[in-house]
Coordinates of C-alpha atoms and ligand atoms in Angstrom, one line a residue:
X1 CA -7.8 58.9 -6.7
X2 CA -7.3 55.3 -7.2
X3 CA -3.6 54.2 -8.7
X4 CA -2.8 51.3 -10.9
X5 CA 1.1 51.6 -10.6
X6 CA 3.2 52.9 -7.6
X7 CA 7.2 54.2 -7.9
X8 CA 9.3 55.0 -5.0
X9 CA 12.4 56.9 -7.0
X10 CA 15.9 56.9 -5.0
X11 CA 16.7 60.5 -6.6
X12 CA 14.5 63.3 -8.4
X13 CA 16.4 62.8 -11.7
X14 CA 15.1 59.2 -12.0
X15 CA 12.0 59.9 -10.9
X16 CA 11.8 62.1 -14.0
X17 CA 13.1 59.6 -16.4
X18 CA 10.6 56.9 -14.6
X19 CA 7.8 59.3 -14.7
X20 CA 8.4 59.8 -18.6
X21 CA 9.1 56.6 -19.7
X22 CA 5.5 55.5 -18.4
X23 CA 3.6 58.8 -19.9
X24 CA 5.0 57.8 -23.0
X25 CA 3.9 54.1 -22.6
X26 CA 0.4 55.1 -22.0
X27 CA -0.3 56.3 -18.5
X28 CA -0.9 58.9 -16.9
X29 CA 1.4 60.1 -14.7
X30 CA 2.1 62.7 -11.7
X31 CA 5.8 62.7 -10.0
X32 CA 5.7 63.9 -6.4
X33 CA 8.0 65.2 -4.4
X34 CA 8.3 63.0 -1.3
X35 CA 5.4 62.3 0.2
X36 CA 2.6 65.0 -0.6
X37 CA 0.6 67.1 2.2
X38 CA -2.9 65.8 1.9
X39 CA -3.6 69.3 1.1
X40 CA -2.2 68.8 -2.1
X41 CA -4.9 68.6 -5.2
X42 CA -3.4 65.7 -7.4
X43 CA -4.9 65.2 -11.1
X44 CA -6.3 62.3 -11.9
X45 CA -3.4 59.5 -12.7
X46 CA -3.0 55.8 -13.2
X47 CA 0.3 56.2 -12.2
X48 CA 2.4 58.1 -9.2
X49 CA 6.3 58.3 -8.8
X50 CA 7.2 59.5 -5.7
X51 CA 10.5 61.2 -5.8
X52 CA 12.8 60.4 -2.2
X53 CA 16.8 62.0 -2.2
X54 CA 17.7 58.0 -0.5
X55 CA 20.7 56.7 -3.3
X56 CA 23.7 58.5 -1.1
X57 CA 21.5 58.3 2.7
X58 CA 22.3 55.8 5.3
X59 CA 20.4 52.4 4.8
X60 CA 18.2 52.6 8.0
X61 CA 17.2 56.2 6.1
X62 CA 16.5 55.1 2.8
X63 CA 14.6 52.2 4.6
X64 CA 12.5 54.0 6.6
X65 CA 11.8 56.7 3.8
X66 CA 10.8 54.2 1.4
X67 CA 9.1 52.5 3.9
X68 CA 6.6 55.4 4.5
X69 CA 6.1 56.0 0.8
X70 CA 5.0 52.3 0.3
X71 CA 2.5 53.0 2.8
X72 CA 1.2 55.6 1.1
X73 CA 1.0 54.5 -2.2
X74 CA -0.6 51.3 -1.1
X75 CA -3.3 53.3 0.5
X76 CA -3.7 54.9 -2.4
X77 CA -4.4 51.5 -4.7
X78 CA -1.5 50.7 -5.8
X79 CA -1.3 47.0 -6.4
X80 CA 2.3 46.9 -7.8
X81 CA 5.6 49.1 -6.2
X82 CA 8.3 49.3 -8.5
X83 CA 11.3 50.6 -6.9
X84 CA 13.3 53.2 -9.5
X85 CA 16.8 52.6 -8.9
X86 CA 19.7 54.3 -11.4
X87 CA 20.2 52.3 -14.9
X88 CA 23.6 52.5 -13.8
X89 CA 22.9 50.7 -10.5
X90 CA 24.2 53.5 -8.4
X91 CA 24.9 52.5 -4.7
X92 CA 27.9 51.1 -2.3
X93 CA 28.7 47.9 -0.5
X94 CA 26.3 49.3 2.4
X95 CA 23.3 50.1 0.2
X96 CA 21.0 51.0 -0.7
X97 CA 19.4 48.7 -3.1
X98 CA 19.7 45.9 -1.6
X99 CA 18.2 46.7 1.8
X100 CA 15.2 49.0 0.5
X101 CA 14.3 45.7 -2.0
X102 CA 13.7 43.9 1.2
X103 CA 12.3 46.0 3.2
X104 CA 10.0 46.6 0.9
X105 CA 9.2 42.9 -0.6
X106 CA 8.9 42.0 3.7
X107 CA 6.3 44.9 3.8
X108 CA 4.1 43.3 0.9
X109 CA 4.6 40.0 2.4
X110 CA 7.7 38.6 1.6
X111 CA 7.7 37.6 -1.8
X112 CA 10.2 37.2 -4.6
X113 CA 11.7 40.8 -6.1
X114 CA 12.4 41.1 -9.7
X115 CA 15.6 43.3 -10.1
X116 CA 17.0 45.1 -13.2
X117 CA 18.5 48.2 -14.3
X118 CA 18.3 47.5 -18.0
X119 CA 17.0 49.9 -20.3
X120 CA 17.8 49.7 -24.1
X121 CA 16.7 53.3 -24.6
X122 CA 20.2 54.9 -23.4
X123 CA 22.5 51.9 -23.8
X124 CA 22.0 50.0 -20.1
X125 CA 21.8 46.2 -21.1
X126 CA 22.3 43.5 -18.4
X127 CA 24.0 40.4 -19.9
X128 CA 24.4 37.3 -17.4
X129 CA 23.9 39.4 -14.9
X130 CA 26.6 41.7 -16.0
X131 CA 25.7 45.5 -16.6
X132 CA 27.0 47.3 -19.9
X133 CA 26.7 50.6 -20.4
X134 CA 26.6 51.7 -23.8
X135 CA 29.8 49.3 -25.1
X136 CA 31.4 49.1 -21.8
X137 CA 31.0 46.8 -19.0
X138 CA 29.9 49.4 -15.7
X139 CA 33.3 49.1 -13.7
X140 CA 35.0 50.6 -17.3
X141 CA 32.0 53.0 -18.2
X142 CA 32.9 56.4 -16.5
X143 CA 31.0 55.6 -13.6
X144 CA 34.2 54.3 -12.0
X145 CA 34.6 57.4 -11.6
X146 CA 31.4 58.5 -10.3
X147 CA 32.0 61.3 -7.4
X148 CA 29.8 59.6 -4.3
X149 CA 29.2 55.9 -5.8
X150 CA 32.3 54.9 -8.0
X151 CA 31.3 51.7 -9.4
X152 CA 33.6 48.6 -9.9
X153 CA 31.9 45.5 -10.1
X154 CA 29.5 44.5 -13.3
X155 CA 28.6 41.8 -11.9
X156 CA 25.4 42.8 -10.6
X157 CA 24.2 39.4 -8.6
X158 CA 27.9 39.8 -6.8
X159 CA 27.1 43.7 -6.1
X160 CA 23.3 42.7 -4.5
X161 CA 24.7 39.9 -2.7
X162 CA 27.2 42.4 -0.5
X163 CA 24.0 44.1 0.4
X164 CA 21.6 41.7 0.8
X165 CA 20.8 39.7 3.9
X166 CA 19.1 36.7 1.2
X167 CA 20.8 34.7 -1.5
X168 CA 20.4 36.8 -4.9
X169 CA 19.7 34.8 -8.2
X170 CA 20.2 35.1 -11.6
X171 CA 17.6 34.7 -14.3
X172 CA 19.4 34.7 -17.8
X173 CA 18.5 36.0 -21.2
X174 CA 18.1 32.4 -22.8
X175 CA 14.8 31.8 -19.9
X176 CA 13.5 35.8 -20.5
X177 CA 13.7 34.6 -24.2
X178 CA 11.7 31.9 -23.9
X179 CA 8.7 33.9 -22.2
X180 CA 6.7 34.9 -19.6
X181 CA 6.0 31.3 -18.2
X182 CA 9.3 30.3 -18.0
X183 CA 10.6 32.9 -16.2
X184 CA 7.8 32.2 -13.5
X185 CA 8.5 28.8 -13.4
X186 CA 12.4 30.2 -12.8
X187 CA 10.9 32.2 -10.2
X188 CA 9.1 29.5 -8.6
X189 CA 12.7 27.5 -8.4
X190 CA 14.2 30.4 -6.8
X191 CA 11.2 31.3 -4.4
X192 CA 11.6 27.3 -2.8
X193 CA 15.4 27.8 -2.6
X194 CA 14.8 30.4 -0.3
X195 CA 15.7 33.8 -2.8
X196 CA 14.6 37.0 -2.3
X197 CA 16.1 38.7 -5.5
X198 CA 16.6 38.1 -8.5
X199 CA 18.7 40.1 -11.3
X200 CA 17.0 39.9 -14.5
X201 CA 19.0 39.6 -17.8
X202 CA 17.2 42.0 -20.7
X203 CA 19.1 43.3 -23.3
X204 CA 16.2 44.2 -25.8
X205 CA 12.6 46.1 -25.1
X206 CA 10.5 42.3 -25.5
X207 CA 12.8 40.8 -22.7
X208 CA 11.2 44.1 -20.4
X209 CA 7.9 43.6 -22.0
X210 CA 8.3 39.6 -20.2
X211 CA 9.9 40.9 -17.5
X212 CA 6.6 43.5 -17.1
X213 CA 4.4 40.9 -17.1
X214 CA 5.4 38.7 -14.5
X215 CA 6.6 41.7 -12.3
X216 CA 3.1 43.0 -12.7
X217 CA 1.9 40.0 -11.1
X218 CA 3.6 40.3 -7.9
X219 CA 3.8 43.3 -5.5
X220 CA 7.3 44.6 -5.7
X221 CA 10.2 44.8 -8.3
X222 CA 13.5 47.0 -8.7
X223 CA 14.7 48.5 -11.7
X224 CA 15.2 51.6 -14.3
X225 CA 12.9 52.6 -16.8
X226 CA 13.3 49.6 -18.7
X227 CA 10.9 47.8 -16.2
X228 CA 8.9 50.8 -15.8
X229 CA 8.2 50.2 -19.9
X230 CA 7.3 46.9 -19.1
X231 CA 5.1 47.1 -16.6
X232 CA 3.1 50.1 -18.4
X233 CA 2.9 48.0 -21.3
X234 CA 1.6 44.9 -19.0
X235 CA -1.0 47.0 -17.6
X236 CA -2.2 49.2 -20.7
X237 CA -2.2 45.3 -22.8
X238 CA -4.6 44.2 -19.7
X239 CA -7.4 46.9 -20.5
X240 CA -6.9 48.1 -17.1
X241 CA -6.0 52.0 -18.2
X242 CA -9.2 53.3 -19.0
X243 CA -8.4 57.2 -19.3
X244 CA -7.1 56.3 -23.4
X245 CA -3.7 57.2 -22.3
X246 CA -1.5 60.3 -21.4
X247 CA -0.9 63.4 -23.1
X248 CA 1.5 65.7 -22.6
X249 CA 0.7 68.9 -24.0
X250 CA -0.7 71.0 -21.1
X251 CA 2.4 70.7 -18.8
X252 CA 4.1 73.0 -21.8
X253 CA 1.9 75.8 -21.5
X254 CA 4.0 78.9 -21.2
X255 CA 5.3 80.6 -17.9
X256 CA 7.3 83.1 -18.9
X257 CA 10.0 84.9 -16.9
X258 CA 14.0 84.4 -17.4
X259 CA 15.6 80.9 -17.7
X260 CA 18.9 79.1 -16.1
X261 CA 20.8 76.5 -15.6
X262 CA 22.7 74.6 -12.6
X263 CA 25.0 71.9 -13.3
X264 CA 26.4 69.5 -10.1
X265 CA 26.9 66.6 -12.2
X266 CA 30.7 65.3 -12.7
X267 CA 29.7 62.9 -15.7
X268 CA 31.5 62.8 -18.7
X269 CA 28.1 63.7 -20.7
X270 CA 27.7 66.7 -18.8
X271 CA 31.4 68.1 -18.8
X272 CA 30.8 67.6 -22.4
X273 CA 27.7 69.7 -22.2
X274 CA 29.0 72.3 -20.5
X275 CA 31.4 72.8 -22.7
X276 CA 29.3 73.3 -25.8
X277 CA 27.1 75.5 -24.2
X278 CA 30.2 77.7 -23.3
X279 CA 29.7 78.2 -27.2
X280 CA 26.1 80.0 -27.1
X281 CA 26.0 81.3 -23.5
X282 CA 27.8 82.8 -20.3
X283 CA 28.9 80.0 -18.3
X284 CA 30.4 80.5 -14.8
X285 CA 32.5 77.5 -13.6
X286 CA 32.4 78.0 -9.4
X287 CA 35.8 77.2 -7.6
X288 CA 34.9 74.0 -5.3
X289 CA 37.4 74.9 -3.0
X290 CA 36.3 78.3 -2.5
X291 CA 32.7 77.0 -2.4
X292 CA 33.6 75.1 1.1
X293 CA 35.6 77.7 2.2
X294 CA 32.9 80.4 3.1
X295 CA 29.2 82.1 1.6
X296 CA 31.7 84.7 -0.6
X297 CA 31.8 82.1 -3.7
X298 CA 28.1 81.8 -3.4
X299 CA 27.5 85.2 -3.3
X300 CA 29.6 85.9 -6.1
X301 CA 27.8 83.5 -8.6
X302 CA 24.5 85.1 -7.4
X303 CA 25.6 88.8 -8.4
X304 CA 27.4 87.7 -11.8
X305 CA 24.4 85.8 -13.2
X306 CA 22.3 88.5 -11.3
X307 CA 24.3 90.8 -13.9
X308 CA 23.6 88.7 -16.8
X309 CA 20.7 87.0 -16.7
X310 CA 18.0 89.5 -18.3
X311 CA 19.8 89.2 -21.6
X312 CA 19.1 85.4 -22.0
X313 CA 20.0 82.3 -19.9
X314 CA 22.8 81.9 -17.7
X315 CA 25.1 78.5 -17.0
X316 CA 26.6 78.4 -13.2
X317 CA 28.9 74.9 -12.8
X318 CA 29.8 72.9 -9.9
X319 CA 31.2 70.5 -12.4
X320 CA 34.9 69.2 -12.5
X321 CA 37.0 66.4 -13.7
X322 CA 37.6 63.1 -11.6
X323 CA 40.8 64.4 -11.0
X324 CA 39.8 67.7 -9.6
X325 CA 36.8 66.1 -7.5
X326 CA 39.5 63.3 -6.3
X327 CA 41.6 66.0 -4.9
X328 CA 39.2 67.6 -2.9
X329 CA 37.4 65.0 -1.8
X330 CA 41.0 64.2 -0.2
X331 CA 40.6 66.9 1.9
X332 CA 37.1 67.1 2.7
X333 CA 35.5 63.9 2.5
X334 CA 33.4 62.2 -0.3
X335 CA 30.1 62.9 1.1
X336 CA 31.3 66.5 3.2
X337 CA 32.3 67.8 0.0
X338 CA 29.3 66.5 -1.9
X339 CA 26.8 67.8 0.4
X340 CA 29.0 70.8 0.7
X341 CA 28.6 71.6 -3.1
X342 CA 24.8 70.5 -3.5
X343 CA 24.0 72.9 -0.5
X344 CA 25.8 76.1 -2.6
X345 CA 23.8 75.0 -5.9
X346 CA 20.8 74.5 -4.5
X347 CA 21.4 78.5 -2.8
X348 CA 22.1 79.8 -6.1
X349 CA 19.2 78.3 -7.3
X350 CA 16.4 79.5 -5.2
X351 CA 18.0 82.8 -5.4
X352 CA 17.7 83.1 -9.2
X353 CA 14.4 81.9 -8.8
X354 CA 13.7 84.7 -6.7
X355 CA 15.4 87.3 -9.0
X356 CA 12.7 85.7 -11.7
X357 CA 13.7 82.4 -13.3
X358 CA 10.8 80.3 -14.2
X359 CA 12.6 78.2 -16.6
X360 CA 15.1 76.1 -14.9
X361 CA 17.3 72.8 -15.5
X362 CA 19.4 71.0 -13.2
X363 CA 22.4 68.7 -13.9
X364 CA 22.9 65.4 -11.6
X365 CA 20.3 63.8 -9.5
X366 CA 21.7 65.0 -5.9
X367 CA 22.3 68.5 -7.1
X368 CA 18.3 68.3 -8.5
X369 CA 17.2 66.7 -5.7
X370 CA 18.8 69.6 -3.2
X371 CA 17.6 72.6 -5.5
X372 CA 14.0 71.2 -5.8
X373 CA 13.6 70.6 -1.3
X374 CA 15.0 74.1 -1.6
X375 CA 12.5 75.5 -3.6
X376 CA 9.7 73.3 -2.0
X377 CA 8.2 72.3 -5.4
X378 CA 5.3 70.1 -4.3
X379 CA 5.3 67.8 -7.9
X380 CA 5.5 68.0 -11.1
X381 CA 3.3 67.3 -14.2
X382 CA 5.0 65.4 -17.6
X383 CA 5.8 67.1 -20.4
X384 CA 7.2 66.0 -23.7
X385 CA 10.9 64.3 -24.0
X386 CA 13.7 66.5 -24.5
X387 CA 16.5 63.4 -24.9
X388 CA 15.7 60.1 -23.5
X389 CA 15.0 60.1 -19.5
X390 CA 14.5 63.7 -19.2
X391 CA 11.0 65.2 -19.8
X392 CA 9.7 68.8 -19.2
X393 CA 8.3 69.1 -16.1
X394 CA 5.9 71.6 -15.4
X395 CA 5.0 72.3 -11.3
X396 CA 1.9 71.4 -9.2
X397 CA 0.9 73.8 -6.8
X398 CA 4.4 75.5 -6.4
X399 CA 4.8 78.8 -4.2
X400 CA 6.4 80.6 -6.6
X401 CA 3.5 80.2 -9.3
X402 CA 4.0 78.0 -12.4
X403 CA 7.7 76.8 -13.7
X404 CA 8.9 74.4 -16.2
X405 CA 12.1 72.5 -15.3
X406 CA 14.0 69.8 -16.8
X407 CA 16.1 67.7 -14.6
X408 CA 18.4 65.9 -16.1
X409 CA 20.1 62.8 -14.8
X410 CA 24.0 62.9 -15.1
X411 CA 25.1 61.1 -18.1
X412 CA 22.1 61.8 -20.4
X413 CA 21.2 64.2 -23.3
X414 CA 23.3 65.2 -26.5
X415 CA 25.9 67.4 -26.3
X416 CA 23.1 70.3 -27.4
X417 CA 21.0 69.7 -24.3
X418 CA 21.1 72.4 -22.6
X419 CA 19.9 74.7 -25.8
X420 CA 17.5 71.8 -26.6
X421 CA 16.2 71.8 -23.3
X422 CA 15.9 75.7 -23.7
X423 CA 13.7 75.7 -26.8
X424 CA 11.4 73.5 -25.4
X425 CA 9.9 75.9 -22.5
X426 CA 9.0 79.2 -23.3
Ligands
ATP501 N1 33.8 70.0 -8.2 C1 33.3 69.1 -7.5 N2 34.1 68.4 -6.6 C2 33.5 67.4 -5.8 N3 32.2 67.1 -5.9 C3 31.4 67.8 -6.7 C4 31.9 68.8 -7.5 N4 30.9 69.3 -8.2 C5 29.8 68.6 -7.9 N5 30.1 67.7 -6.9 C6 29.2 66.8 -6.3 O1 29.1 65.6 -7.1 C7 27.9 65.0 -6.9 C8 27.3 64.8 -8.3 O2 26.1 64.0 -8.1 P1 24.8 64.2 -9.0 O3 23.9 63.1 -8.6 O4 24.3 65.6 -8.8 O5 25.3 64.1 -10.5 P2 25.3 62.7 -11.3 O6 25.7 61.6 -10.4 O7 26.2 63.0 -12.5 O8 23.8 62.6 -11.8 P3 22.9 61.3 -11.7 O9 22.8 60.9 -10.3 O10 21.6 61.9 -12.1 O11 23.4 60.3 -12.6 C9 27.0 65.9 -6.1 O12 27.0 65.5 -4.7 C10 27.8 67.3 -6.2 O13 27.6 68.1 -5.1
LIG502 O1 18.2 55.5 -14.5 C1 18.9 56.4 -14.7 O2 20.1 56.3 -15.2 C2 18.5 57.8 -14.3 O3 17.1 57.9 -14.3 C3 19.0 58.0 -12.9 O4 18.5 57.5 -12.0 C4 20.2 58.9 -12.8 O5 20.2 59.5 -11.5

């Protein structure tokens, strides 16, 4: 299996959105979970996004991880690595965008990185190197707020310079606007000043379609799906996808057995969610502090959805307010607590999968990324879009026999997406 395009994802969530977001541009597409046993029969694909849990790891971890999926995916043909990062540029002073960028631009030789989180679809525009999200700029979105990377900067060239060991540039809307050649010749400027990365403006699909073009042409960029619709439209408008494009139909086949969901996610979409599934079906909403106090909060979520769940699907929450998450990460820690809870989700999970659940979503990108290394799915096949970034995803070569799962990244889906979600895998 020769691929065209490679992805590294820094959580399972975006890997999903990634993975979607080129299906529905024309490839063909396979998500992985980490890097897959050579034992592993993988269809044939133009495309492969390997899904890594590195957006909340140490930086020599998320280095090292990436490192070793670069490797692979080389190996495997891949002429251009696009790094998924979060379209709300999820990370901390100490990483990890910046330092995975360049390791991996060092690894292909040391050339210029492309960098952009843009992506129209769900509001993420980058303006003068400033990220909006929706109408706000980031540090007044609710990600401020966000429990293990609160973000407070929208300056994104400032944020990339605290973790980078290069100068970071800027290349503005007005030279994206004026094409492909001029932002090379930008690049150029850059790449004899001695840059390594540069954030790219793009507000509008055409600035991604440029931005595609010339990041096609080197061997490594960083972005959101926005680039990753850029880049599949680079490569299916240079007659290089010969498979006449991807369909999505088979992953949807039916699997049967009960259905659930698992929410971890603090963002404001999803309390919303959770609120308005309260409407249509039992939701149990765990006690954190109970959670980190011993098994006996786990144990109780598994015997009241146990009680409940061959009647229809069953809600269990991690979720909480800012305010409720600020408190106890007072105590605990950010990342104790956070691991904590992901660890009890992920439990609950696998055990309703062993009572019989088949059709599964998960809310949040860490809380997905710890229930789907519980349940050692290998990867995942793409279905059709349930909201934009969240496909259904249907498993390769899992243990347990065939599921469909969404996983849906923290802030996105209507306020119906659990039910939506639901409807869409029978
Ligand atoms: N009540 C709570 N108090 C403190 N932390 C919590 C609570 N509930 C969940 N968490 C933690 O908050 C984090 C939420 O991150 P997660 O990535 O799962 O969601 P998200 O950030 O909304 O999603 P995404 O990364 O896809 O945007 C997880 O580490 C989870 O364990
Ligand atoms: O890009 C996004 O916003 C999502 O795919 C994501 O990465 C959230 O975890």
């Amino acid at each position: 299996m020769a691929i065209l395009l490679g992805s590294i994802a820094d959580d399972y969530t975006g890997a999903s959105d990634l993975a979607n977001t080129l299906t529905k541009n024309g490839l063909r597409t396979v998500q992985t979970v980490g890097i897959p046993d050579p034992s592993l029969a993988l269809p044939d694909v133009d495309a492969v996004v390997v899904s890594l849990k590195i957006r909340s790891v140490p930086a020599s971890d998320a280095v090292a991880a990436a490192a070793s999926a670069e490797r692979w995916l080389r190996q495997r043909g891949a002429g251009h690595v696009l790094y998924k990062i979060c379209s709300t540029f999820d990370s901390t002073d100490a990483g990890n965008i910046g330092p995975v960028t360049e390791a991996l631009s060092d690894a292909a030789g040391g050339g210029i990185v492309l960098v952009t989180p843009a992506f129209p679809e769900t509001g993420r525009t980058v303006y003068l190197g400033h990220l909006f999200v929706g109408g706000q700029p980031l540090n007044e979105s609710p990600l401020k707020d966000h429990p293990l990377n609160p973000m407070h900067d929208a300056n994104l060239v400032r944020v990339l310079t605290r973790q980078s060991r290069n100068a970071v540039g800027l290349i503005d809307l007005t030279t994206i606007a004026a094409g492909p050649g001029a932002v090379k010749m930008r690049l150029d400027a850059f790449r004899t000043a001695g840059v390594t990365a540069v954030i790219a403006d793009a507000i509008f699909e055409r600035d991604l379609e440029t931005l595609g073009e010339v990041a096609l042409e080197t061997p490594v960029s960083t972005g959101a799906s926005g680039l990753g619709l850029g880049l599949a439209r680079a490569l299916v408008r240079s007659g290089r996808i010969s498979s006449g494009g991807a369909t999505t139909a088979d992953a949807i086949r039916p699997v049967g057995g009960l259905s659930a969901i698992v929410a971890g996610s603090c963002s404001k979409a999803t309390l919303h969610q959770l609120d308005i599934a309260e409407r249509s079906m039992p939701v149990l909403r765990l006690e954190p502090e109970r959670l980190l106090a011993g098994p006996d909060e786990i144990a109780a979520a598994i015997s009241w959805a146990g009680d409940r769940i061959s009647a229809g699907p069953v809600v269990v929450a991690a979720s909480a307010s800012p305010e409720t998450v600020s408190r106890l990460q007072s105590i605990y820690g950010r990342e104790a607590s956070g691991h904590a809870i992901e660890t009890a989700t992920s439990i609950i999970t696998a055990e309703l999968v062993e009572r019989g659940v088949r059709r599964l979503v998960v809310a949040g990108g860490e809380t997905s990324g710890a229930a789907v290394d519980r349940l050692a799915i290998p990867a995942f096949l793409i279905g059709p879009e349930i909201a934009p970034g969240v496909p259904v995803l249907r498993t390769v070569g899992n243990a347990q026999g065939d599921m469909l799962l969404a996983l849906k990244s923290g802030n996105f889906g209507g306020e119906d997406f659990f039910t939506a979600a639901l409807a869409m895998m029978h």
